[in-house]
Coordinates of C-alpha atoms in Angstrom, one line a residue:
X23 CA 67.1 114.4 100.1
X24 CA 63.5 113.1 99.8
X25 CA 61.2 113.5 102.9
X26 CA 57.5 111.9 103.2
X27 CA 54.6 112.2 105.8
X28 CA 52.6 109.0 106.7
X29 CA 49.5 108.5 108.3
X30 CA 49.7 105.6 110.6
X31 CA 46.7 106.0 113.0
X32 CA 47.4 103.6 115.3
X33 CA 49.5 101.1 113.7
X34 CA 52.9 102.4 115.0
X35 CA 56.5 101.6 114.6
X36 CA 56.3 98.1 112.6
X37 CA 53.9 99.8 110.4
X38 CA 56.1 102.4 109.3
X39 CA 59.0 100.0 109.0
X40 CA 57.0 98.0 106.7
X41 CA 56.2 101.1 104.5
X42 CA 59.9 101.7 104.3
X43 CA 61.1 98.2 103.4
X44 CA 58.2 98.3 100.5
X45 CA 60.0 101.5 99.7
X46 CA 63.0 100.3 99.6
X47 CA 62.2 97.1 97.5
X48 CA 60.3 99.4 94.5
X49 CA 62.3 102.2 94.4
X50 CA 65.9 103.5 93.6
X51 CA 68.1 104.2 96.1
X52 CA 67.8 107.9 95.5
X53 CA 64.0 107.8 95.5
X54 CA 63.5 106.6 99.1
X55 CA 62.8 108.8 101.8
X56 CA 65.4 109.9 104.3
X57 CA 63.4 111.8 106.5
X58 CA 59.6 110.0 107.8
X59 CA 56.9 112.4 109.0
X60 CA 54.2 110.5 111.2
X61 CA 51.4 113.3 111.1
X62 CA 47.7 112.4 112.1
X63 CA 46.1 113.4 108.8
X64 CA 47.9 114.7 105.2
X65 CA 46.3 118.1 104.6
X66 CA 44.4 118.8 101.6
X67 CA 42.8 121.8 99.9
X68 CA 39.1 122.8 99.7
X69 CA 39.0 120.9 96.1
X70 CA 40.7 117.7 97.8
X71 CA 44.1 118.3 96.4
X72 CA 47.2 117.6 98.6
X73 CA 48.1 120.7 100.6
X74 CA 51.4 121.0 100.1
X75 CA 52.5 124.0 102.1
X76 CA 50.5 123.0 104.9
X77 CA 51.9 119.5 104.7
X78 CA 55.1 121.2 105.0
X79 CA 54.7 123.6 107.8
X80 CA 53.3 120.8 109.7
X81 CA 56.2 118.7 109.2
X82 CA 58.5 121.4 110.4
X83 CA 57.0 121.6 113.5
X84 CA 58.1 117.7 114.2
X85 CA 61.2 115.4 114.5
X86 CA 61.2 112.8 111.5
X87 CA 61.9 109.5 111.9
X88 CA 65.1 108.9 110.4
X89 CA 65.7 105.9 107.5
X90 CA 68.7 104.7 109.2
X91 CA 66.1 103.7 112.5
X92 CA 63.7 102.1 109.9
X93 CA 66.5 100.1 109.0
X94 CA 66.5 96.1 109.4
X95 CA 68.0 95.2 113.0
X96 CA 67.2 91.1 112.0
X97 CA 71.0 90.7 110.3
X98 CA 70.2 90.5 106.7
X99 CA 72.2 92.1 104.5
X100 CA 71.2 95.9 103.1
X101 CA 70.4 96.5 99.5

């Protein structure tokens, strides 16, 4: 299953839900992330390059936010 970290800063919850609902509008089904990260910065090497590992291990160290919470609670139907 896919995974992702976001950096919302201080944008919270609606923030991330809108993330997800673009998301889910531009990708397959398979494509969209089960698991959200909400970390305070992505990690990046020395040449600027994402950090992989150390994205990782950071995101292991936190509960994700779940797609099935990001879902829509206003009654419209599900993709």
């Amino acid at each position: 299953s896919v995974a992702t970290a976001v950096v919302l800063g201080t944008a919270g919850d609606e923030a991330l839900r809108r993330v997800y609902e673009h998301a889910r509008t531009r990708l397959s089904g398979h494509q969209v992330p089960r698991r959200w990260y909400v970390v305070d910065a992505i990690a990046r090497t020395a040449r600027g390059k994402l950090d992989r590992r150390l994205v990782a291990s950071q995101c292991e160290a936190l509960v994700p936010v779940d797609d099935r919470r990001l879902a829509r609670t206003d009654g419209r139907a599900e993709r």
